[in-house]
Coordinates of C-alpha atoms and ligand atoms in Angstrom, one line a residue:
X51 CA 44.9 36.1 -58.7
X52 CA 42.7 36.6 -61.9
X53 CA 40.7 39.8 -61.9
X54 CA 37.1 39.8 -61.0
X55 CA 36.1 41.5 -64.0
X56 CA 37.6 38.0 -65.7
X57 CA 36.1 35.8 -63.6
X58 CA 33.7 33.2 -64.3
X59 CA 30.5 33.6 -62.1
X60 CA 28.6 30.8 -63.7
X61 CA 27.4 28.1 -61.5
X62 CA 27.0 24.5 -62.0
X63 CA 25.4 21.1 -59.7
X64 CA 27.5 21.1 -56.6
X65 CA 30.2 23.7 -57.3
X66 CA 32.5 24.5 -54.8
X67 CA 34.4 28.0 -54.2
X68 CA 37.2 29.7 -51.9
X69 CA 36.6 33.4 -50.4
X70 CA 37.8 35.0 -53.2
X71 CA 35.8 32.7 -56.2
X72 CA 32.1 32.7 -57.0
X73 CA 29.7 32.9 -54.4
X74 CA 32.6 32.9 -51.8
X75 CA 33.7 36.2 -53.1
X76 CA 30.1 37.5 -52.0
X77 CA 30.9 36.7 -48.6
X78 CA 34.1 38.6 -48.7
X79 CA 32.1 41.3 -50.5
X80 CA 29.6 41.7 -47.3
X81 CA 32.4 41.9 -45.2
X82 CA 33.9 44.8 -46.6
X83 CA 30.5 46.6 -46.9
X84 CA 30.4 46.1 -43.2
X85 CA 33.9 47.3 -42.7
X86 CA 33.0 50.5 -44.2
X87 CA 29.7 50.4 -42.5
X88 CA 32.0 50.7 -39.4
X89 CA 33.2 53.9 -40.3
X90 CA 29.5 55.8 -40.3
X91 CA 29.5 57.9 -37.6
X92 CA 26.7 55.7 -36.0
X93 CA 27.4 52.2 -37.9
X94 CA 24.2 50.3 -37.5
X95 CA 26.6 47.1 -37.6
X96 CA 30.3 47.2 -35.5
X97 CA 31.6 44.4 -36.7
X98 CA 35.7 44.3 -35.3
X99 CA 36.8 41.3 -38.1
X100 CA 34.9 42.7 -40.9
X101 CA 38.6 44.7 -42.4
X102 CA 41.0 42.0 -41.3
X103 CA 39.2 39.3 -43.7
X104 CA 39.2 41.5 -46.3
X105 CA 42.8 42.4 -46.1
X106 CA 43.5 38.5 -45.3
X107 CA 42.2 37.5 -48.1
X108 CA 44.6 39.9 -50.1
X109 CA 42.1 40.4 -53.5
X110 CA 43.2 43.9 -54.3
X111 CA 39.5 45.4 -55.7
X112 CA 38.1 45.0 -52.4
X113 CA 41.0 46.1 -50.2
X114 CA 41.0 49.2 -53.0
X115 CA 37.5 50.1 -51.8
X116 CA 38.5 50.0 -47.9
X117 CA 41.2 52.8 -49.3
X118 CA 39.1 54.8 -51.0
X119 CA 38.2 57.5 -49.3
X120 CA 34.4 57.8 -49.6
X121 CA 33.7 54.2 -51.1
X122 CA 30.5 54.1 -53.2
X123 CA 27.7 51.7 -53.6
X124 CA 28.2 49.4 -56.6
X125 CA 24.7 50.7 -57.8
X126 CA 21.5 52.1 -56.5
X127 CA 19.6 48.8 -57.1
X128 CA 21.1 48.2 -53.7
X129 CA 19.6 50.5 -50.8
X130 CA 22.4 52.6 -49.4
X131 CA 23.8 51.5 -46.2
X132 CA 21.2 48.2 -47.4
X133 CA 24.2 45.6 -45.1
X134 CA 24.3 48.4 -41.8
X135 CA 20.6 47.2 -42.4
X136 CA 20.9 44.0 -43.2
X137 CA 23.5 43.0 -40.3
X138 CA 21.0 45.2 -37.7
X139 CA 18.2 43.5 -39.1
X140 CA 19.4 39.9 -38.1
X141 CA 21.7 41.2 -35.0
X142 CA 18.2 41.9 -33.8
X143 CA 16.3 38.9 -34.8
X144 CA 18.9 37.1 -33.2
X145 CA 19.0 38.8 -29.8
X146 CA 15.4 39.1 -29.3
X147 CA 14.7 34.9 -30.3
X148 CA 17.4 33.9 -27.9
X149 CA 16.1 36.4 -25.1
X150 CA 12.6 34.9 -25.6
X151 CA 13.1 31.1 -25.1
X152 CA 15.9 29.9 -28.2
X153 CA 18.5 28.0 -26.6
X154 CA 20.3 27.9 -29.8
X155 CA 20.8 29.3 -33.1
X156 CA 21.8 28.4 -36.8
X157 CA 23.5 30.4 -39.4
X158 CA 22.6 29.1 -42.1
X159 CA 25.9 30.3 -45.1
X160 CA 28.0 32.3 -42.1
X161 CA 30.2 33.8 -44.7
X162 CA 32.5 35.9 -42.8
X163 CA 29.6 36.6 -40.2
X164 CA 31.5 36.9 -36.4
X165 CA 28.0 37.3 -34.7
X166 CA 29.0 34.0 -33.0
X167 CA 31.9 36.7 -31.7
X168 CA 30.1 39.7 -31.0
X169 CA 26.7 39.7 -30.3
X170 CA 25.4 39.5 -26.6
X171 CA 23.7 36.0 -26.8
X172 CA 22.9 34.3 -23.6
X173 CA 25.0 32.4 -21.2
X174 CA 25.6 28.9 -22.8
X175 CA 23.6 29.5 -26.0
X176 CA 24.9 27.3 -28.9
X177 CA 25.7 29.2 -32.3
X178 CA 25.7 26.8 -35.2
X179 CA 27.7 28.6 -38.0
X180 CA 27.0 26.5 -41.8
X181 CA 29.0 27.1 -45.1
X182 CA 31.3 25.8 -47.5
X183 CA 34.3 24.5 -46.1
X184 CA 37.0 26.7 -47.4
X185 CA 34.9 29.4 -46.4
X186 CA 35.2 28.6 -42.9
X187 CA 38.7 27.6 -43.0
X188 CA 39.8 31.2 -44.2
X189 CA 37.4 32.6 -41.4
X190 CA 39.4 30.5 -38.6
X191 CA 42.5 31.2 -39.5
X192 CA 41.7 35.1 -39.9
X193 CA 39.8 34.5 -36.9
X194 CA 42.7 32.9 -34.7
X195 CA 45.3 35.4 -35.9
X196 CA 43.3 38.1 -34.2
X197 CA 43.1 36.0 -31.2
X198 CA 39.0 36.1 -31.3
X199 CA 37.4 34.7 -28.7
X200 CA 33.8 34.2 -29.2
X201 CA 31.1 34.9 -27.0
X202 CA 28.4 31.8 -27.6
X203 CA 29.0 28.6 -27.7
X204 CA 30.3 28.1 -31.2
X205 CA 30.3 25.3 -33.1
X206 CA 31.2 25.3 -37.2
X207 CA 29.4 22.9 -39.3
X208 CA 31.5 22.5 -43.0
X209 CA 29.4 21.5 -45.2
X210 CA 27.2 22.2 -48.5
X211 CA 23.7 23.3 -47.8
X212 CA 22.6 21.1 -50.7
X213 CA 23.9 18.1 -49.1
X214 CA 22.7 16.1 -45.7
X215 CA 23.6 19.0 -43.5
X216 CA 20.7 18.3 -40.9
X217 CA 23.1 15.1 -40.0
X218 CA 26.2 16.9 -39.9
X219 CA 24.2 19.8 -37.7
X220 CA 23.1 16.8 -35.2
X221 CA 26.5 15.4 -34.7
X222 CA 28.0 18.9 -33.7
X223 CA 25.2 18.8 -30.8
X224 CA 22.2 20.8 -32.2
X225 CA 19.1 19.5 -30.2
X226 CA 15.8 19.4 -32.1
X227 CA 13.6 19.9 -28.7
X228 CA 15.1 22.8 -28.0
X229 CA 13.5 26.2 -30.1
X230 CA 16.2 27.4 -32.3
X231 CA 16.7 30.7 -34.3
X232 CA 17.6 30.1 -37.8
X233 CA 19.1 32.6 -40.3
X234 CA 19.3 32.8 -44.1
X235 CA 21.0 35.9 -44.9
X236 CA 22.0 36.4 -48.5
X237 CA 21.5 32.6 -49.1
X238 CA 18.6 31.7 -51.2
X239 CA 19.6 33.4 -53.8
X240 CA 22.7 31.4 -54.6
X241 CA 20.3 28.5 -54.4
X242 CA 18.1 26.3 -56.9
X243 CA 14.7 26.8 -56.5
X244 CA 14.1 23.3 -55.6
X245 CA 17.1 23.4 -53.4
X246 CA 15.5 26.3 -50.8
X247 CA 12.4 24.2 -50.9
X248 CA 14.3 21.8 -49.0
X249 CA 16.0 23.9 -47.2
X250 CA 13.1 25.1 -45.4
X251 CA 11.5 21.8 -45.3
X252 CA 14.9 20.9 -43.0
X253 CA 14.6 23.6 -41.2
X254 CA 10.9 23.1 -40.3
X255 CA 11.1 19.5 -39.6
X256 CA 14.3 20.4 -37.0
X257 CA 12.3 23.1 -35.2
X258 CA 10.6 22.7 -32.0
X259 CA 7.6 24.8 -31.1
X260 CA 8.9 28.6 -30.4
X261 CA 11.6 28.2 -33.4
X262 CA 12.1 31.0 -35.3
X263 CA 13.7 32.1 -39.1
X264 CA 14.7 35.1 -40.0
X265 CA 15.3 35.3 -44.2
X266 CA 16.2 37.7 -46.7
X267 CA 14.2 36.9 -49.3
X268 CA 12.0 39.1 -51.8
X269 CA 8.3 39.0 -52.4
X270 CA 7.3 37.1 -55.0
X271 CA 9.7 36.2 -58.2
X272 CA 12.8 38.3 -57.8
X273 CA 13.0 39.7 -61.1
X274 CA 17.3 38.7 -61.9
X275 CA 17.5 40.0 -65.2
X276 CA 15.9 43.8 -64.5
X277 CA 18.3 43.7 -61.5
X278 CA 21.1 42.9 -63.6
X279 CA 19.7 45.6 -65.8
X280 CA 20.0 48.2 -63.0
X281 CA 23.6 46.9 -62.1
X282 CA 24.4 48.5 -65.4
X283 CA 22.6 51.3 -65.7
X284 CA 23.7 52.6 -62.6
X285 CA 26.7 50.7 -62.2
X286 CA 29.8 53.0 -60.7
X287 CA 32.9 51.2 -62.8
X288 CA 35.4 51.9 -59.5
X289 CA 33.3 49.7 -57.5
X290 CA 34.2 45.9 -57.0
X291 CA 30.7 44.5 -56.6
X292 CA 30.0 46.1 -60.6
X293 CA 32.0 43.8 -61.7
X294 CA 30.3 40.3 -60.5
X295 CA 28.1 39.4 -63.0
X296 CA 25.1 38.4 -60.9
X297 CA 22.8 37.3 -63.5
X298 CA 25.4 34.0 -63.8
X299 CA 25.9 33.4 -59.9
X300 CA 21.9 34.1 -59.1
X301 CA 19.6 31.4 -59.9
X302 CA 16.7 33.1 -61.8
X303 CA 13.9 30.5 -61.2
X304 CA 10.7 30.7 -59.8
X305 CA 10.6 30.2 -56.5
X306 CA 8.6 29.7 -53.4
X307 CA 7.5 33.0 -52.0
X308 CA 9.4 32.9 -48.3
X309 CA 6.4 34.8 -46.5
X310 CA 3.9 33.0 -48.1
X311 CA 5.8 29.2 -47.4
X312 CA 6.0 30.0 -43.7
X313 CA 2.7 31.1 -43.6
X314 CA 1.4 28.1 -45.0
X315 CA 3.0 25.9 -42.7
X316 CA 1.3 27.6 -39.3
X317 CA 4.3 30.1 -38.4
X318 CA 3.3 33.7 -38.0
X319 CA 4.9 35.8 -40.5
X320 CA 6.5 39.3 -40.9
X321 CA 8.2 41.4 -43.5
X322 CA 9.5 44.6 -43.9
X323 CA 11.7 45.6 -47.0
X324 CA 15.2 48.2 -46.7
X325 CA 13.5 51.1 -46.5
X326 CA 10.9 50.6 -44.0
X327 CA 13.8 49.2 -42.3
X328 CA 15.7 52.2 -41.9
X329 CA 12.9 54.0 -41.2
X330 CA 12.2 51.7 -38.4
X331 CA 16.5 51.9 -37.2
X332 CA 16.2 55.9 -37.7
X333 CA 18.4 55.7 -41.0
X334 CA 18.0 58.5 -43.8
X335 CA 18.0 57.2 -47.0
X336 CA 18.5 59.9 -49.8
X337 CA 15.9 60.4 -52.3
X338 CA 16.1 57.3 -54.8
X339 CA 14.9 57.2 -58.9
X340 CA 11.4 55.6 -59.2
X341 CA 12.8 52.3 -60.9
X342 CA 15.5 52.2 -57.8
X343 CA 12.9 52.1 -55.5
X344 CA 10.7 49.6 -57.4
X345 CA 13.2 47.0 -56.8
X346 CA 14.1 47.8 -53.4
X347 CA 10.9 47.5 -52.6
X348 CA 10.8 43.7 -54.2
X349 CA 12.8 42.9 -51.0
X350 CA 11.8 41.3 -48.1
X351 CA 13.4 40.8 -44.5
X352 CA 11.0 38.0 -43.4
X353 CA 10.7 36.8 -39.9
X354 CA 8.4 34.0 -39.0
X355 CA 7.4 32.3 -35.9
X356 CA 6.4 28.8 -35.0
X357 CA 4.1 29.2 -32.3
X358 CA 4.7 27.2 -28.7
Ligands
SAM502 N1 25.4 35.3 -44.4 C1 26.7 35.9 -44.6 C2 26.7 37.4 -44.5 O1 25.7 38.0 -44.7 O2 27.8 37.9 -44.2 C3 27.3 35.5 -46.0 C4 26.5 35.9 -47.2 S1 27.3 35.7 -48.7 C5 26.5 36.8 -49.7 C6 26.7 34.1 -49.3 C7 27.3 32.9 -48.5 O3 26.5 31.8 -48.8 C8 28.7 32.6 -48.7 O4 29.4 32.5 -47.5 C9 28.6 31.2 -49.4 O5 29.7 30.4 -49.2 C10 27.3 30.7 -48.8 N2 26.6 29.7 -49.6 C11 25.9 29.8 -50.7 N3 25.5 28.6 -51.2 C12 25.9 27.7 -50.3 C13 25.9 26.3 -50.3 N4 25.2 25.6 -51.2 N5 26.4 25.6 -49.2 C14 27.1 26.3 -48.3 N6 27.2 27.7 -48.3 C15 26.7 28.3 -49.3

């Protein structure tokens, strides 16, 4: 297996990866942040599946950080504990849409994501999980060997989110009259510009009144090349997610503002970035530098709402 630090993270028109190349290797990433998320003493995300992939998937730099004793984040850039609040944030978004009248939901780029396994949806409601097909093959087979037994109605959809997927998400049995909660957590940025537009013009013309989307997104322009900037300046060397070079695998475009898209299209719109998130979840965050919290606060956990 080459080395991440030799890897190439560039991306090209309909690239493809496995869980341990490119943007797959994100996914495997957020998997082991949650597994060591898992061991706070009050994890904001338990997530049972979370080690297992990572240790499936065998890439040594990220089973080395499940080792380490007290595993670091790869740089301040990123808000400590930022996927405990990230998973909570969508764990709620999801149980509080299907509560009030979803019937079904849509993962939009699952990853390694088991909330199809672990979360307390609603009798009968149908979980749409959407990503590369490798992706998902790696996360059955992980999956199966642990004998996990989901606890929605799950139905996996392999497919490129740049492609026809609103076909491929009809024929697994999604039902466009019924109001869905969609997700787009660390997606968009792995995305062309042009290529979220249509995402969210997909996603709008599926929902039915009552939909709603939850997004990780950032207000206005996220700025790649100063947080590439901040990967090195406060990069710790020991930690695997230092050495993806995410000015290559981001697309640094100008692009739609999220809030502002929904907005404009009649849904009622929310957004909150990491730290008034953990101040919402109860979550101390330790003092950060002035530049540190400059870009944390260029995040933003968007929920919008079409109304009935
Ligand atoms: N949402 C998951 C989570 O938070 O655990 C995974 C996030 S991971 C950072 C990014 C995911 O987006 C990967 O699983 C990757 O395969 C998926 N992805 C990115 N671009 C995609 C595309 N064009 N088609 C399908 N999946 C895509």
């Amino acid at each position: 297996m080459t080395d991440i630090a030799d890897k190439d993270w560039s991306r090209s028109e309909g690239d493809s990866w496995d869980i341990v190349s490119s943007v797959g290797f994100t996914a495997l990433g957020v998997a082991a942040a949650r597994a060591v998320e898992n061991r706070q003493t009050e994890p904001l995300v338990r997530d049972p599946y979370a080690e297992h992939f990572v240790r499936a998937a065998g890439e040594p730099n990220l089973i080395g950080l499940l080792d380490s004793p007290e595993p670091q984040a790869p740089n301040p850039g990123t808000t400590p504990r930022h996927i405990g609040l990230r998973s909570r944030f969508f764990d709620e978004f999801f149980v509080n849409a299907t509560n009030s009248g979803c019937g079904q939901a849509v993962i939009l780029a699952a990853g390694l994501d088991v909330r199809a396994h672990r979360l307390p949806w609603p009798e009968g409601t149908k979980v749409f999980e959407l990503d590369q097909p490798q992706v998902l093959e790696f996360k059955d087979r992980v999956l199966a060997e642990h004998g996990a037994a989901p606890t929605s109605d799950r139905r996996e959809i392999a497919v490129d989110l740049r492609d026809d997927w609103p076909a491929a998400l009809l024929a697994a049995g999604f039902d466009p009259d019924v109001p869905t909660a969609w997700s787009a957590e660390g997606l968009i940025i792995y995305l062309p510009s042009a290529a979220q537009d249509l995402l969210f013009e997909r996603v709008v013309a599926l929902s039915a009144p009552g939909s709603q989307v939850a997004v990780e997104a950032t207000r206005g322009r996220p700025d790649i090349a100063k947080w590439g900037a901040m990967q090195k300046k406060y990069a710790d060397e020991s930690h695997p997610m230092s050495k993806v070079d995410i000015t290559s695998l981001f697309y640094d475009e100008e692009r739609a503002d999220v809030a502002e898209w929904f907005a404009a299209r009649g849904w009622t719109v929310q957004g909150a970035d990491a730290l008034e998130l953990a101040a919402t979840y109860g979550v101390e965050i330790p003092e950060l530098p002035e530049d540190v919290i400059e870009v944390v606060k260029q995040g933003n956990y968007v929920t919008a709402i079409l109304p009935s």
